[in-house]
């Protein structure tokens, strides 16, 4: 499960995007699931979001893209169709009736891009393009592919946001909105050719113009022109809280790990470094890293990665504050010692304060996330089918 969004007025209703399983919806907190996009051009869903300006919470936007670990065929090749595991990259899907019907948008401009972040604000749509699979493949031209694309006519046309707006045309690795201000958005960029260019930008006019709020100067040396490329992911919370996690990607080893974590309580004006738990023992941080800010308790950030260091190699999930990082899985950290499948991808919350997490093993919920009294529960029944072929061979 690559992406999750919960109805802010109804914790029973959520939409999820499968890596290669399409968009699904539940209206009973995961007891049963309904597939919504089986007849669309691609089942490879990289991002899902709701339009907060729609008070009915029925406008759903999904980005199509390739987020599988690994690639088809030999590494270091660019063999046309077989770039990454999944369906063709066809742009975005937009529904205004909760997912019953969809419009395929942006194909003329967004085709052949993985849309890892989406935002809808009425007639304004934004699509963040980045190719995480390319860091496994070694296809450097695809690592340089991407940017932020914006439509002001409901998706009829898209235009790449130009540097004159304040945002570079580098790949955009993360796109999130401020929960209290529909016009405020944050975007993160990265560059393979200029490692010092990794930065976070904010817009207060729905993506028309941008200002840098976090970069090399605020990173404490985690972002540098010398060394490895860094990839940023962003999360927002109430009262101007913004969290940024930096993944260090070593091209020589193909390994990506969480290397730095920062929190701002004033919309990015100042930043506080946080403890960095070890969450990427598998080196899969480019794809398997998720971050979230607690929606009710100030100063609490959640991060998850690929796996713990030793058997049974379950997920690494931590609650982080200025006091340090605390594991949220296993004995002593949950009421029943429960844990979850490895390779995490998305963290969000429902309106009841439960933490919802997507991994390569499906979707899970944990109550009381700020304490050790919560327990993990799988929501993978009710007809939800998210399996994908992992390998094949010929006789």
mmCIF file with all atom_site columns, C-alpha atoms in Angstrom, residues 30 122 143 146 166 169-170 172 200 216 225 249 257 264 312 359 373 388:
data_model
loop_
_atom_site.group_PDB
_atom_site.id
_atom_site.type_symbol
_atom_site.label_atom_id
_atom_site.label_alt_id
_atom_site.label_comp_id
_atom_site.label_asym_id
_atom_site.label_entity_id
_atom_site.label_seq_id
_atom_site.pdbx_PDB_ins_code
_atom_site.Cartn_x
_atom_site.Cartn_y
_atom_site.Cartn_z
_atom_site.occupancy
_atom_site.B_iso_or_equiv
_atom_site.pdbx_formal_charge
_atom_site.auth_seq_id
_atom_site.auth_comp_id
_atom_site.auth_asym_id
_atom_site.auth_atom_id
_atom_site.pdbx_PDB_model_num
ATOM 1  C CA . UNK A 1 30  ? -11.294 -1.822  6.581   1.00 0.00 ? 30  UNK A CA 1
ATOM 2  C CA . UNK A 1 122 ? -10.791 23.360  -6.772  1.00 0.00 ? 122 UNK A CA 1
ATOM 3  C CA . UNK A 1 143 ? 16.829  10.027  -11.891 1.00 0.00 ? 143 UNK A CA 1
ATOM 4  C CA . UNK A 1 146 ? 10.571  15.190  -12.911 1.00 0.00 ? 146 UNK A CA 1
ATOM 5  C CA . UNK A 1 166 ? 10.943  30.477  -7.203  1.00 0.00 ? 166 UNK A CA 1
ATOM 6  C CA . UNK A 1 169 ? 12.751  22.422  -12.262 1.00 0.00 ? 169 UNK A CA 1
ATOM 7  C CA . UNK A 1 170 ? 14.432  19.527  -10.422 1.00 0.00 ? 170 UNK A CA 1
ATOM 8  C CA . UNK A 1 172 ? 9.962   16.936  -6.705  1.00 0.00 ? 172 UNK A CA 1
ATOM 9  C CA . UNK A 1 200 ? 12.012  22.460  0.754   1.00 0.00 ? 200 UNK A CA 1
ATOM 10 C CA . UNK A 1 216 ? 21.741  23.125  2.991   1.00 0.00 ? 216 UNK A CA 1
ATOM 11 C CA . UNK A 1 225 ? 27.557  19.585  -2.612  1.00 0.00 ? 225 UNK A CA 1
ATOM 12 C CA . UNK A 1 249 ? 21.395  7.912   -1.192  1.00 0.00 ? 249 UNK A CA 1
ATOM 13 C CA . UNK A 1 257 ? 18.969  5.577   4.674   1.00 0.00 ? 257 UNK A CA 1
ATOM 14 C CA . UNK A 1 264 ? 9.582   23.441  12.575  1.00 0.00 ? 264 UNK A CA 1
ATOM 15 C CA . UNK A 1 312 ? 12.106  -11.477 11.897  1.00 0.00 ? 312 UNK A CA 1
ATOM 16 C CA . UNK A 1 359 ? 3.578   -1.314  3.912   1.00 0.00 ? 359 UNK A CA 1
ATOM 17 C CA . UNK A 1 373 ? -0.754  1.057   25.189  1.00 0.00 ? 373 UNK A CA 1
ATOM 18 C CA . UNK A 1 388 ? 2.244   -8.512  -6.890  1.00 0.00 ? 388 UNK A CA 1
#
